[in-house]
Coordinates of C-alpha atoms and ligand atoms in Angstrom, one line a residue:
X1 CA 45.0 -210.6 87.1
X2 CA 42.4 -213.3 87.2
X3 CA 42.9 -216.9 87.8
X4 CA 43.6 -218.7 84.6
X5 CA 40.8 -220.4 82.7
X6 CA 40.4 -224.1 83.6
X7 CA 39.3 -225.2 80.2
X8 CA 40.9 -228.3 78.9
X9 CA 40.7 -227.7 75.2
X10 CA 42.2 -225.3 72.8
X11 CA 39.9 -222.5 71.7
X12 CA 41.7 -221.8 68.5
X13 CA 39.7 -223.2 65.7
X14 CA 41.5 -224.2 62.6
X15 CA 39.2 -225.8 60.1
X16 CA 40.9 -227.8 57.4
X17 CA 38.0 -227.6 55.0
X18 CA 37.1 -224.1 55.9
X19 CA 33.6 -225.2 56.6
X20 CA 31.9 -224.5 59.9
X21 CA 29.8 -227.1 61.6
X22 CA 27.6 -225.6 64.1
X23 CA 26.2 -228.9 65.3
X24 CA 29.5 -230.2 66.6
X25 CA 29.9 -227.2 68.8
X26 CA 26.4 -227.8 70.1
X27 CA 27.3 -231.4 70.9
X28 CA 30.4 -230.3 72.7
X29 CA 28.4 -227.8 74.7
X30 CA 25.8 -230.3 75.8
X31 CA 28.5 -232.9 76.7
X32 CA 30.2 -230.3 78.8
X33 CA 26.9 -229.5 80.5
X34 CA 26.2 -233.1 81.2
X35 CA 29.6 -233.5 82.6
X36 CA 29.1 -230.6 84.9
X37 CA 25.8 -232.1 86.1
X38 CA 27.5 -235.2 87.4
X39 CA 28.3 -235.5 91.0
X40 CA 31.9 -235.2 92.2
X41 CA 31.9 -238.9 93.0
X42 CA 30.7 -239.8 89.5
X43 CA 33.3 -237.6 87.9
X44 CA 36.0 -239.1 90.0
X45 CA 35.0 -242.6 89.1
X46 CA 34.9 -241.9 85.4
X47 CA 38.3 -240.1 85.5
X48 CA 39.8 -243.0 87.5
X49 CA 38.5 -245.5 84.9
X50 CA 39.9 -243.4 82.1
X51 CA 43.2 -243.2 83.8
X52 CA 43.4 -246.9 84.2
X53 CA 42.6 -247.4 80.6
X54 CA 45.1 -244.9 79.5
X55 CA 47.9 -246.3 81.7
X56 CA 47.0 -249.8 80.4
X57 CA 47.1 -248.6 76.9
X58 CA 50.4 -246.8 77.2
X59 CA 52.2 -249.7 78.8
X60 CA 51.0 -252.1 76.1
X61 CA 51.4 -249.8 73.1
X62 CA 54.9 -250.1 71.7
X63 CA 54.1 -247.4 69.1
X64 CA 53.3 -244.8 71.7
X65 CA 56.3 -245.7 73.9
X66 CA 58.4 -245.4 70.8
X67 CA 57.1 -241.9 70.1
X68 CA 58.0 -240.8 73.6
X69 CA 61.4 -242.3 73.5
X70 CA 62.0 -240.8 70.1
X71 CA 62.4 -244.2 68.5
X72 CA 60.7 -243.3 65.3
X73 CA 61.1 -241.7 61.9
X74 CA 61.6 -238.3 63.5
X75 CA 65.0 -239.2 64.6
X76 CA 64.5 -238.5 68.3
X77 CA 62.1 -235.5 67.8
X78 CA 58.6 -236.4 68.9
X79 CA 55.8 -235.4 66.6
X80 CA 53.1 -233.0 67.6
X81 CA 49.4 -233.4 67.2
X82 CA 47.2 -231.1 65.2
X83 CA 44.1 -229.9 67.0
X84 CA 42.1 -228.9 64.0
X85 CA 38.6 -228.7 65.3
X86 CA 38.7 -226.8 68.6
X87 CA 38.3 -230.1 70.4
X88 CA 40.0 -231.6 73.3
X89 CA 42.3 -234.2 71.9
X90 CA 43.8 -237.0 73.9
X91 CA 47.4 -238.1 73.2
X92 CA 47.3 -239.7 69.8
X93 CA 49.9 -240.7 67.3
X94 CA 50.0 -238.6 64.3
X95 CA 48.0 -239.2 61.2
X96 CA 50.0 -240.9 58.6
X97 CA 49.5 -238.2 56.0
X98 CA 50.8 -235.6 58.3
X99 CA 54.2 -237.4 58.8
X100 CA 55.6 -236.6 55.4
X101 CA 55.9 -232.8 55.6
X102 CA 55.7 -231.0 58.9
X103 CA 54.8 -227.8 57.1
X104 CA 51.5 -229.2 56.2
X105 CA 50.7 -230.1 59.8
X106 CA 49.7 -226.7 61.2
X107 CA 48.4 -225.6 63.6
X108 CA 50.2 -222.6 65.0
X109 CA 52.3 -223.5 67.9
X110 CA 52.2 -220.3 69.7
X111 CA 54.3 -221.0 72.8
X112 CA 56.8 -218.3 73.3
X113 CA 59.9 -220.2 72.6
X114 CA 61.9 -217.9 74.7
X115 CA 59.8 -218.2 77.8
X116 CA 60.0 -221.9 77.8
X117 CA 63.6 -221.4 78.9
X118 CA 65.4 -223.0 76.0
X119 CA 68.8 -221.4 75.9
X120 CA 70.0 -219.4 73.0
X121 CA 72.5 -221.9 71.6
X122 CA 69.8 -224.5 71.9
X123 CA 67.6 -222.5 69.7
X124 CA 70.1 -221.9 67.0
X125 CA 69.6 -224.3 64.1
X126 CA 67.1 -226.4 66.0
X127 CA 64.1 -227.5 64.0
X128 CA 61.6 -228.6 66.6
X129 CA 59.0 -228.9 63.9
X130 CA 56.3 -227.1 65.8
X131 CA 56.8 -229.0 69.0
X132 CA 55.8 -227.4 72.2
X133 CA 58.7 -228.3 74.4
X134 CA 58.7 -227.3 78.0
X135 CA 61.9 -227.9 79.9
X136 CA 61.6 -229.0 83.5
X137 CA 62.5 -226.5 86.1
X138 CA 66.0 -227.7 86.5
X139 CA 66.9 -228.4 83.0
X140 CA 65.3 -231.8 82.9
X141 CA 64.0 -233.5 79.8
X142 CA 61.5 -231.5 77.8
X143 CA 57.8 -232.4 78.4
X144 CA 55.7 -232.4 75.3
X145 CA 52.5 -230.5 75.2
X146 CA 50.1 -232.1 72.8
X147 CA 47.7 -229.3 72.8
X148 CA 48.9 -227.6 69.7
X149 CA 48.2 -224.0 70.2
X150 CA 49.3 -224.0 73.6
X151 CA 47.3 -223.0 76.4
X152 CA 48.9 -223.7 79.7
X153 CA 46.6 -223.3 82.6
X154 CA 49.2 -221.8 84.8
X155 CA 49.8 -218.9 82.5
X156 CA 48.1 -215.7 83.2
X157 CA 45.4 -214.5 80.8
X158 CA 45.7 -211.2 79.0
X159 CA 42.2 -210.0 79.9
X160 CA 41.2 -208.3 83.1
X161 CA 37.7 -209.7 82.9
X162 CA 36.2 -213.1 83.2
X163 CA 35.8 -214.4 79.7
X164 CA 34.8 -218.0 80.3
X165 CA 31.1 -217.2 80.2
X166 CA 31.6 -215.4 76.9
X167 CA 33.4 -218.3 75.4
X168 CA 30.9 -220.9 76.7
X169 CA 27.9 -219.1 75.2
X170 CA 27.2 -221.1 72.0
X171 CA 25.8 -218.1 70.1
X172 CA 29.0 -216.1 70.9
X173 CA 31.1 -219.0 69.8
X174 CA 29.3 -219.4 66.6
X175 CA 29.5 -215.7 65.9
X176 CA 33.2 -215.6 66.7
X177 CA 33.9 -218.6 64.4
X178 CA 31.9 -217.1 61.5
X179 CA 34.0 -213.9 61.8
X180 CA 37.2 -215.8 62.0
X181 CA 36.3 -217.7 58.9
X182 CA 35.4 -214.5 57.2
X183 CA 39.0 -213.3 57.9
X184 CA 40.4 -216.5 56.6
X185 CA 38.3 -216.2 53.5
X186 CA 39.5 -212.6 53.0
X187 CA 43.0 -213.7 53.3
X188 CA 42.6 -216.6 50.8
X189 CA 41.0 -214.1 48.4
X190 CA 43.9 -211.7 48.8
X191 CA 46.4 -214.5 48.4
X192 CA 44.7 -215.8 45.3
X193 CA 45.4 -212.5 43.6
X194 CA 48.9 -212.4 44.9
X195 CA 49.6 -216.0 43.8
X196 CA 48.1 -215.6 40.4
X197 CA 49.5 -212.2 39.4
X198 CA 52.3 -211.3 41.7
X199 CA 53.9 -214.4 43.0
X200 CA 57.4 -213.7 44.5
X201 CA 57.1 -210.0 43.8
X202 CA 56.7 -207.2 46.3
X203 CA 53.1 -206.1 45.8
X204 CA 50.0 -207.1 44.0
X205 CA 48.3 -204.7 41.6
X206 CA 45.0 -206.4 41.6
X207 CA 43.1 -204.3 39.0
X208 CA 45.8 -204.6 36.3
X209 CA 46.5 -208.1 37.4
X210 CA 50.2 -207.4 37.7
X211 CA 52.7 -206.6 40.3
X212 CA 54.8 -203.8 41.6
X213 CA 58.4 -204.0 42.9
X214 CA 59.9 -201.9 45.7
X215 CA 62.9 -204.0 46.8
X216 CA 62.3 -207.0 44.6
X217 CA 62.3 -209.3 47.6
X218 CA 58.8 -210.9 47.7
X219 CA 57.7 -208.4 50.4
X220 CA 54.1 -209.4 50.5
X221 CA 55.0 -213.1 50.8
X222 CA 57.4 -212.6 53.7
X223 CA 55.1 -210.1 55.5
X224 CA 52.3 -212.6 55.3
X225 CA 54.1 -215.7 56.5
X226 CA 53.2 -215.5 60.2
X227 CA 49.7 -214.4 59.4
X228 CA 49.1 -217.6 57.5
X229 CA 50.6 -219.6 60.4
X230 CA 48.3 -217.8 62.9
X231 CA 45.2 -218.3 60.7
X232 CA 46.1 -221.9 60.2
X233 CA 46.4 -221.7 56.4
X234 CA 48.7 -224.7 56.1
X235 CA 48.8 -225.1 52.4
X236 CA 49.4 -221.5 51.6
X237 CA 52.1 -221.4 54.3
X238 CA 53.8 -224.5 52.9
X239 CA 53.9 -223.0 49.4
X240 CA 55.3 -219.7 50.7
X241 CA 57.9 -221.6 52.8
X242 CA 59.0 -223.4 49.7
X243 CA 59.5 -220.1 47.9
X244 CA 61.6 -218.7 50.8
X245 CA 63.7 -221.9 50.8
X246 CA 64.2 -222.1 47.0
X247 CA 63.9 -218.5 45.6
X248 CA 64.5 -215.9 48.2
X249 CA 68.0 -214.4 47.9
X250 CA 69.2 -211.2 49.5
X251 CA 72.4 -211.3 47.4
X252 CA 71.0 -208.6 45.1
X253 CA 72.3 -205.3 43.9
X254 CA 69.3 -203.4 45.2
X255 CA 68.7 -200.4 47.5
X256 CA 66.3 -201.1 50.3
X257 CA 64.9 -198.8 53.0
X258 CA 66.4 -199.8 56.3
X259 CA 63.2 -199.3 58.3
X260 CA 60.8 -200.9 55.9
X261 CA 63.0 -203.9 55.3
X262 CA 63.6 -204.3 59.0
X263 CA 60.0 -204.2 60.2
X264 CA 58.6 -206.2 57.3
X265 CA 61.4 -208.7 56.3
X266 CA 63.6 -209.1 59.3
X267 CA 60.6 -208.8 61.7
X268 CA 58.5 -211.2 59.5
X269 CA 61.3 -213.8 59.4
X270 CA 62.1 -213.6 63.1
X271 CA 58.4 -214.0 64.2
X272 CA 57.9 -216.9 61.7
X273 CA 61.0 -218.6 63.1
X274 CA 59.6 -218.2 66.6
X275 CA 56.1 -219.5 65.8
X276 CA 57.3 -222.4 63.6
X277 CA 60.7 -223.3 65.1
X278 CA 61.9 -223.7 61.5
X279 CA 65.6 -222.7 61.3
X280 CA 65.2 -221.7 57.6
X281 CA 63.6 -218.5 58.8
X282 CA 66.3 -217.7 61.3
X283 CA 69.0 -218.3 58.7
X284 CA 67.3 -215.8 56.4
X285 CA 66.8 -213.3 59.2
X286 CA 70.5 -213.5 60.0
X287 CA 71.3 -212.9 56.3
X288 CA 69.2 -209.8 55.8
X289 CA 70.1 -208.5 59.3
X290 CA 73.8 -208.6 58.5
X291 CA 73.3 -207.1 55.1
X292 CA 71.5 -204.1 56.6
X293 CA 74.3 -203.3 59.0
X294 CA 76.3 -200.9 56.7
X295 CA 73.5 -198.4 57.3
X296 CA 75.0 -197.7 60.7
X297 CA 78.4 -196.6 59.2
X298 CA 77.8 -192.9 59.6
X299 CA 79.7 -190.1 61.3
X300 CA 77.0 -189.9 64.0
X301 CA 76.0 -193.6 64.2
X302 CA 72.5 -192.5 63.3
X303 CA 71.8 -194.8 60.4
X304 CA 71.3 -193.9 56.8
X305 CA 67.8 -194.5 55.4
X306 CA 69.0 -196.7 52.4
X307 CA 71.2 -199.7 52.1
X308 CA 72.4 -201.6 49.0
X309 CA 72.2 -205.2 50.4
X310 CA 74.2 -206.6 47.6
X311 CA 77.1 -204.1 47.6
X312 CA 77.1 -203.5 51.3
X313 CA 76.9 -199.7 50.9
X314 CA 74.5 -197.3 52.5
X315 CA 73.4 -193.7 51.9
X316 CA 70.8 -191.1 52.6
X317 CA 68.2 -190.1 50.1
X318 CA 69.6 -188.0 47.2
X319 CA 68.1 -184.8 48.4
X320 CA 69.1 -184.8 52.1
X321 CA 71.5 -186.3 54.7
X322 CA 68.6 -186.5 57.1
X323 CA 66.9 -189.7 58.3
X324 CA 63.4 -189.9 59.6
X325 CA 63.1 -190.1 63.4
X326 CA 60.5 -192.8 63.5
X327 CA 62.6 -194.9 61.1
X328 CA 65.8 -194.9 63.1
X329 CA 64.0 -195.5 66.3
X330 CA 61.7 -198.3 65.2
X331 CA 64.2 -201.0 64.2
X332 CA 65.3 -201.8 67.7
X333 CA 62.9 -204.7 68.6
X334 CA 64.1 -206.7 65.6
X335 CA 67.9 -206.1 65.9
X336 CA 67.8 -206.7 69.6
X337 CA 66.1 -210.0 69.0
X338 CA 68.6 -210.9 66.3
X339 CA 71.5 -210.3 68.8
X340 CA 69.8 -212.5 71.4
X341 CA 69.3 -215.3 68.9
X342 CA 72.7 -215.2 67.3
X343 CA 74.7 -214.3 70.4
X344 CA 76.3 -211.5 68.5
X345 CA 75.8 -208.2 70.3
X346 CA 76.7 -206.0 67.3
X347 CA 73.0 -205.7 66.1
X348 CA 71.8 -204.6 69.5
X349 CA 74.7 -202.3 70.2
X350 CA 74.1 -200.4 66.9
X351 CA 70.4 -199.8 67.5
X352 CA 70.7 -199.0 71.2
X353 CA 73.3 -196.4 70.4
X354 CA 70.6 -194.6 68.4
X355 CA 68.2 -194.8 71.4
X356 CA 70.9 -193.4 73.7
X357 CA 71.6 -190.5 71.5
X358 CA 67.9 -189.6 70.9
X359 CA 67.3 -189.9 74.7
X360 CA 69.9 -187.2 75.3
X361 CA 69.1 -184.9 72.4
X362 CA 68.0 -181.3 72.6
X363 CA 65.0 -180.2 70.7
X364 CA 62.3 -182.4 72.3
X365 CA 59.3 -180.7 73.8
X366 CA 57.7 -182.5 76.7
X367 CA 59.1 -185.7 75.4
X368 CA 57.8 -185.1 71.9
X369 CA 60.4 -185.5 69.1
X370 CA 60.9 -183.6 65.8
X371 CA 60.5 -185.6 62.6
X372 CA 64.1 -185.6 61.2
X373 CA 67.6 -186.3 62.4
X374 CA 70.8 -185.7 60.6
X375 CA 73.1 -188.6 59.9
X376 CA 76.3 -186.4 60.0
X377 CA 75.6 -184.3 63.1
X378 CA 73.3 -186.6 64.9
X379 CA 71.0 -183.6 65.7
X380 CA 67.3 -183.1 65.1
X381 CA 66.6 -181.0 62.0
X382 CA 63.5 -179.2 60.7
X383 CA 62.6 -178.7 64.3
X384 CA 59.3 -177.3 65.5
X385 CA 56.8 -179.8 64.1
X386 CA 55.4 -182.4 66.5
X387 CA 53.1 -185.2 65.5
X388 CA 52.1 -188.7 66.5
X389 CA 51.6 -189.4 62.8
X390 CA 53.9 -190.0 59.9
X391 CA 57.7 -189.8 60.6
X392 CA 57.3 -189.9 64.4
X393 CA 54.6 -192.4 65.2
X394 CA 56.5 -195.6 65.9
X395 CA 59.2 -193.8 68.0
X396 CA 56.6 -193.7 70.8
X397 CA 55.4 -197.2 70.1
X398 CA 58.9 -198.6 70.3
X399 CA 59.8 -196.8 73.6
X400 CA 57.1 -198.8 75.3
X401 CA 57.6 -202.0 73.4
X402 CA 61.4 -202.2 73.9
X403 CA 60.8 -201.7 77.6
X404 CA 58.3 -204.6 77.5
X405 CA 60.6 -206.8 75.3
X406 CA 63.5 -206.3 77.7
X407 CA 61.5 -207.4 80.7
X408 CA 60.7 -203.9 81.9
X409 CA 64.2 -203.2 83.1
X410 CA 65.4 -200.3 80.8
X411 CA 64.3 -197.3 82.8
X412 CA 65.3 -194.6 80.2
X413 CA 62.9 -196.1 77.7
X414 CA 60.0 -196.0 80.2
X415 CA 60.9 -192.5 81.3
X416 CA 60.9 -191.3 77.7
X417 CA 57.6 -193.0 77.0
X418 CA 55.8 -191.6 80.1
X419 CA 57.1 -188.2 79.4
X420 CA 55.9 -188.4 75.8
X421 CA 52.4 -189.4 76.9
X422 CA 52.3 -186.4 79.2
X423 CA 53.5 -184.3 76.2
X424 CA 50.7 -185.6 74.1
X425 CA 48.1 -184.8 76.7
X426 CA 49.5 -181.3 77.3
X427 CA 50.2 -180.2 73.7
X428 CA 48.3 -182.3 71.2
X429 CA 45.0 -183.5 72.7
X430 CA 41.8 -181.6 71.9
X431 CA 38.1 -182.2 71.6
X432 CA 36.1 -182.0 68.4
X433 CA 32.8 -180.3 67.8
X434 CA 29.9 -181.1 67.8
X435 CA 30.5 -184.6 69.3
X436 CA 33.4 -183.9 71.6
X437 CA 35.6 -186.6 70.2
X438 CA 39.1 -186.7 71.7
X439 CA 41.7 -186.4 69.0
X440 CA 45.5 -186.0 68.7
X441 CA 46.4 -183.0 66.5
X442 CA 49.8 -181.6 65.5
X443 CA 52.0 -178.7 66.6
X444 CA 53.9 -176.6 64.0
X445 CA 56.1 -173.9 65.4
X446 CA 53.7 -173.2 68.2
X447 CA 50.6 -173.4 66.0
X448 CA 48.1 -176.2 66.7
X449 CA 46.7 -178.0 63.7
X450 CA 43.6 -180.3 64.2
X451 CA 45.1 -182.7 61.7
X452 CA 45.2 -186.4 62.6
X453 CA 46.7 -189.1 60.4
X454 CA 45.1 -192.5 60.4
X455 CA 48.6 -193.6 61.4
X456 CA 48.0 -192.1 64.9
X457 CA 45.4 -194.8 65.5
X458 CA 48.2 -197.1 66.7
X459 CA 48.1 -194.9 69.9
X460 CA 45.0 -196.3 71.7
X461 CA 46.5 -199.8 71.4
X462 CA 49.9 -198.8 72.7
X463 CA 48.4 -196.9 75.6
X464 CA 46.2 -199.9 76.5
X465 CA 49.2 -202.1 76.3
X466 CA 51.1 -199.8 78.7
X467 CA 48.3 -199.9 81.3
X468 CA 48.2 -203.7 80.9
X469 CA 51.9 -203.6 81.9
X470 CA 51.3 -201.6 85.0
X471 CA 51.4 -198.0 83.6
X472 CA 48.8 -195.5 84.9
X473 CA 45.1 -196.4 84.5
X474 CA 44.4 -193.0 82.9
X475 CA 46.3 -194.2 79.8
X476 CA 43.6 -196.8 79.4
X477 CA 40.9 -194.1 79.7
X478 CA 42.6 -192.1 77.0
X479 CA 42.9 -195.2 74.9
X480 CA 39.2 -195.8 75.1
X481 CA 38.5 -192.2 74.0
X482 CA 40.9 -192.3 71.2
X483 CA 39.7 -195.6 69.8
X484 CA 36.2 -194.2 69.7
X485 CA 37.6 -191.3 67.6
X486 CA 39.5 -193.7 65.3
X487 CA 36.3 -195.7 64.8
X488 CA 34.4 -192.5 64.0
X489 CA 37.0 -191.7 61.3
X490 CA 35.5 -194.8 59.6
X491 CA 31.9 -194.5 60.6
X492 CA 31.5 -190.9 59.5
X493 CA 32.7 -191.6 56.0
X494 CA 30.2 -192.5 53.2
X495 CA 32.1 -195.8 52.5
X496 CA 32.6 -196.5 56.2
X497 CA 36.3 -196.5 55.6
X498 CA 38.7 -194.0 57.1
X499 CA 40.6 -191.4 55.0
X500 CA 44.4 -191.2 55.3
X501 CA 44.1 -187.9 57.1
X502 CA 41.3 -186.3 59.0
X503 CA 40.8 -182.7 60.1
X504 CA 38.7 -182.2 63.2
X505 CA 36.4 -179.3 63.6
X506 CA 36.7 -177.5 66.9
X507 CA 34.5 -174.4 66.6
X508 CA 31.0 -174.1 68.0
X509 CA 28.4 -174.5 65.4
X510 CA 30.2 -177.2 63.4
X511 CA 27.8 -179.8 62.1
X512 CA 30.3 -182.6 61.6
X513 CA 33.4 -183.6 63.5
X514 CA 35.5 -184.7 60.6
X515 CA 36.5 -182.8 57.5
X516 CA 38.6 -184.5 54.8
X517 CA 40.6 -182.6 52.3
X518 CA 40.4 -183.8 48.7
X519 CA 44.1 -184.9 48.7
X520 CA 43.6 -186.9 51.9
X521 CA 40.6 -189.1 50.9
X522 CA 42.5 -192.2 50.1
X523 CA 42.5 -195.4 52.1
X524 CA 45.6 -197.7 51.8
X525 CA 44.1 -200.7 53.7
X526 CA 46.0 -199.6 56.8
X527 CA 45.9 -201.6 60.0
X528 CA 46.2 -199.1 62.9
X529 CA 42.6 -198.8 63.9
X530 CA 42.0 -202.6 63.7
X531 CA 45.3 -203.1 65.7
X532 CA 44.0 -200.8 68.5
X533 CA 40.6 -202.5 68.4
X534 CA 42.4 -205.8 69.0
X535 CA 44.3 -204.5 72.1
X536 CA 41.2 -202.8 73.5
X537 CA 39.1 -206.0 73.1
X538 CA 41.8 -208.2 74.5
X539 CA 42.1 -206.1 77.6
X540 CA 38.4 -205.2 78.2
X541 CA 36.4 -207.9 76.4
X542 CA 33.9 -205.2 75.5
X543 CA 32.1 -206.7 72.4
X544 CA 31.6 -203.3 70.9
X545 CA 35.2 -203.3 69.7
X546 CA 34.7 -206.6 67.8
X547 CA 31.5 -205.1 66.4
X548 CA 33.3 -202.0 65.1
X549 CA 36.0 -204.2 63.6
X550 CA 33.4 -206.3 61.9
X551 CA 31.8 -203.3 60.3
X552 CA 35.2 -202.2 59.0
X553 CA 35.9 -205.6 57.6
X554 CA 32.6 -205.6 55.8
X555 CA 33.4 -202.2 54.3
X556 CA 36.8 -203.4 53.1
X557 CA 34.9 -206.2 51.4
X558 CA 32.4 -203.9 49.9
X559 CA 34.7 -201.2 48.5
X560 CA 38.2 -202.6 48.1
X561 CA 37.8 -206.3 47.2
X562 CA 38.7 -207.1 43.6
X563 CA 36.6 -210.0 42.2
X564 CA 39.6 -211.6 40.4
X565 CA 41.6 -211.7 43.6
X566 CA 43.2 -209.3 46.0
X567 CA 42.1 -206.0 47.7
X568 CA 43.0 -202.6 46.5
X569 CA 43.7 -199.3 48.1
X570 CA 41.2 -196.6 47.0
X571 CA 41.3 -192.9 46.3
X572 CA 38.0 -191.7 47.7
X573 CA 36.4 -192.9 50.9
X574 CA 33.7 -190.3 50.5
X575 CA 32.2 -191.6 47.3
X576 CA 30.7 -195.1 47.6
X577 CA 29.5 -195.0 44.0
X578 CA 33.1 -194.4 42.8
X579 CA 35.7 -195.1 45.4
X580 CA 38.3 -195.2 42.6
X581 CA 40.7 -198.1 43.0
X582 CA 44.4 -197.3 43.2
X583 CA 45.4 -200.8 41.9
X584 CA 47.7 -201.6 44.8
X585 CA 47.6 -204.0 47.7
X586 CA 50.1 -203.0 50.3
X587 CA 52.0 -205.9 52.0
X588 CA 50.8 -204.7 55.4
X589 CA 47.2 -205.6 54.5
X590 CA 48.3 -209.3 54.8
X591 CA 51.0 -208.7 57.3
X592 CA 49.0 -206.5 59.7
X593 CA 45.4 -205.7 58.9
X594 CA 44.1 -209.2 58.4
X595 CA 46.1 -210.6 61.2
X596 CA 44.7 -208.0 63.6
X597 CA 41.2 -208.7 62.4
X598 CA 41.7 -212.3 63.2
X599 CA 43.1 -211.7 66.6
X600 CA 40.3 -209.2 67.3
X601 CA 37.6 -211.7 66.5
X602 CA 39.3 -214.5 68.5
X603 CA 38.2 -215.0 72.1
X604 CA 41.4 -216.9 72.9
X605 CA 43.6 -214.7 75.0
X606 CA 46.5 -217.1 74.5
X607 CA 46.5 -216.8 70.7
X608 CA 49.6 -214.7 70.8
X609 CA 49.5 -213.9 74.5
X610 CA 50.4 -210.3 75.1
X611 CA 52.2 -211.4 78.2
X612 CA 54.6 -213.5 76.1
X613 CA 54.9 -211.6 72.8
X614 CA 55.3 -208.0 71.8
X615 CA 54.2 -207.1 68.2
X616 CA 56.7 -205.1 66.2
X617 CA 55.2 -202.2 64.3
X618 CA 54.4 -204.4 61.3
X619 CA 52.4 -206.9 63.5
X620 CA 55.1 -209.5 63.8
X621 CA 55.1 -211.0 67.3
X622 CA 58.5 -211.3 69.0
X623 CA 59.1 -212.9 72.3
X624 CA 59.2 -210.9 75.5
X625 CA 62.5 -211.8 77.2
X626 CA 62.5 -213.3 80.6
X627 CA 64.2 -211.4 83.5
X628 CA 67.2 -213.7 83.4
X629 CA 68.2 -213.0 79.8
Ligands
DMJ701 C1 53.3 -200.3 58.4 O1 54.3 -200.5 57.6 C2 53.7 -200.1 59.8 O2 52.6 -200.3 60.7 C3 54.4 -198.8 60.1 O3 54.7 -198.6 61.4 C4 53.4 -197.7 59.7 N1 52.9 -197.8 58.3 C5 52.5 -199.1 57.9 C6 51.0 -199.4 58.1 O4 50.2 -198.4 58.0

């Protein structure tokens, strides 16, 4: 781990107007250079004079003293200062216009609220309005950080390489900012479509300018909340928050899928609560979490797939009493966090019972799990097929992430994860021809299939995260090989966009690595490759990962952007002349894909530090618990 950066300003840039002013950055650069050219004595003298002025100013300014004592209109809660322009900002009182509505104030306060040692009961119901409160070591009064998006020098950086030079280079900074702005612009465009044609509904249908319902719960809006916060889209966030406060009700006679509503709705509400400190989101999270609990009332304690959140009843799909393995093992991060926040262990106990059973279950091969599990018997069914793709994928992801969330203390989770990675290497990993790309295939009753879902592209990111947390270095090597493959799944297509499923050629004499069956040529705006590019860039600082992501974003803009607002999934990534829009923008495009693009293009390692947060499988960051909890 490298010594932390000693920069004094926040590198997150949140531009109110959306316009980028290059000249300001140049001015800051040259000031900084001049400062560095001064002698130590000169710097000390200047700092001493500034200190004198500051102390003098504080002791004679009743307004500021009032702020610190809480004697103001915030009823004892000090305000926080928006750092909108990537500038060092001294302690200043708030702008008058920002005092009216804290939701308009941005910027994202990304301090992990857990790791600042606020106790659980203290968190409940508290509205700290974006304040960055740091308790003193021995429970003393909180100290206020005025630095908005949070960068504490003493906190370790995510990256293993020195990135200060990269950030100091004006050309790199300008490039990064223009890409970040491109992501904000893409988000605004997607949001425009959603707002105009699908407001409050689950999904935008951008071509027909209408909407689709899945659960009837405003899925896209909830999934996108923390993305807006992270991107600094204050007005959009405020409007969405208003909808959650006024319109969102879970008291509805509707069947929802346990997994999908947990990762998108419960996960989205919990992470937004953590980022904003706004108790509204915690209240909503408690409500939906409680309403999902009937799913666990089964003979085996393996949950049903569907719950009626109005009636409090749950059931399997009509055609089977099975649940999907990935679904029942990828709800743990969210329910565990809900227990921690509410102090009610029932949520955690229910989901950990599932993990305990799956841990002991027969039918795994080298740590690899089948795709189905029966809610009556609690046993794996349809055994014999092993994949890292659909129906199993996030089981592996959540083994590692639960271990990280819990402070790396739950050994069974780690053991299962490590064994599974060895299983992947032994049974599923092969090389393609002619280029020798490493890919993860599938096993069906002993027969290897060179089929790889785009969903598998979560794996490089997860492997890299494991190495970052002390797991073997060869996981990182594998991650680098696999992300190259995932990138090639885009680059080798005529549109530069990946198909849903690729088949890799393995025989000598092949002229191309990737084949795509006609039925697999669609692209649903999925996030997994961008997600992994983000992890790989965060940990290596290798610019090629940003470059690959940039190419992908441009191709999304070229082939999936709908002029009247929104982005659409497409049917044919092999036909640039006619990609054939499907007329659907999945909620994860805003919840995950655009968020990971933004984090990928940001050079700020503390913009959602991976040492403080763990992302759920829908890209909603949840706090890593400290050892004492
Ligand atoms: C998301 O809902 C989640 O990432 C899930 O784990 C897999 N499928 C989609 C995105 O592709």
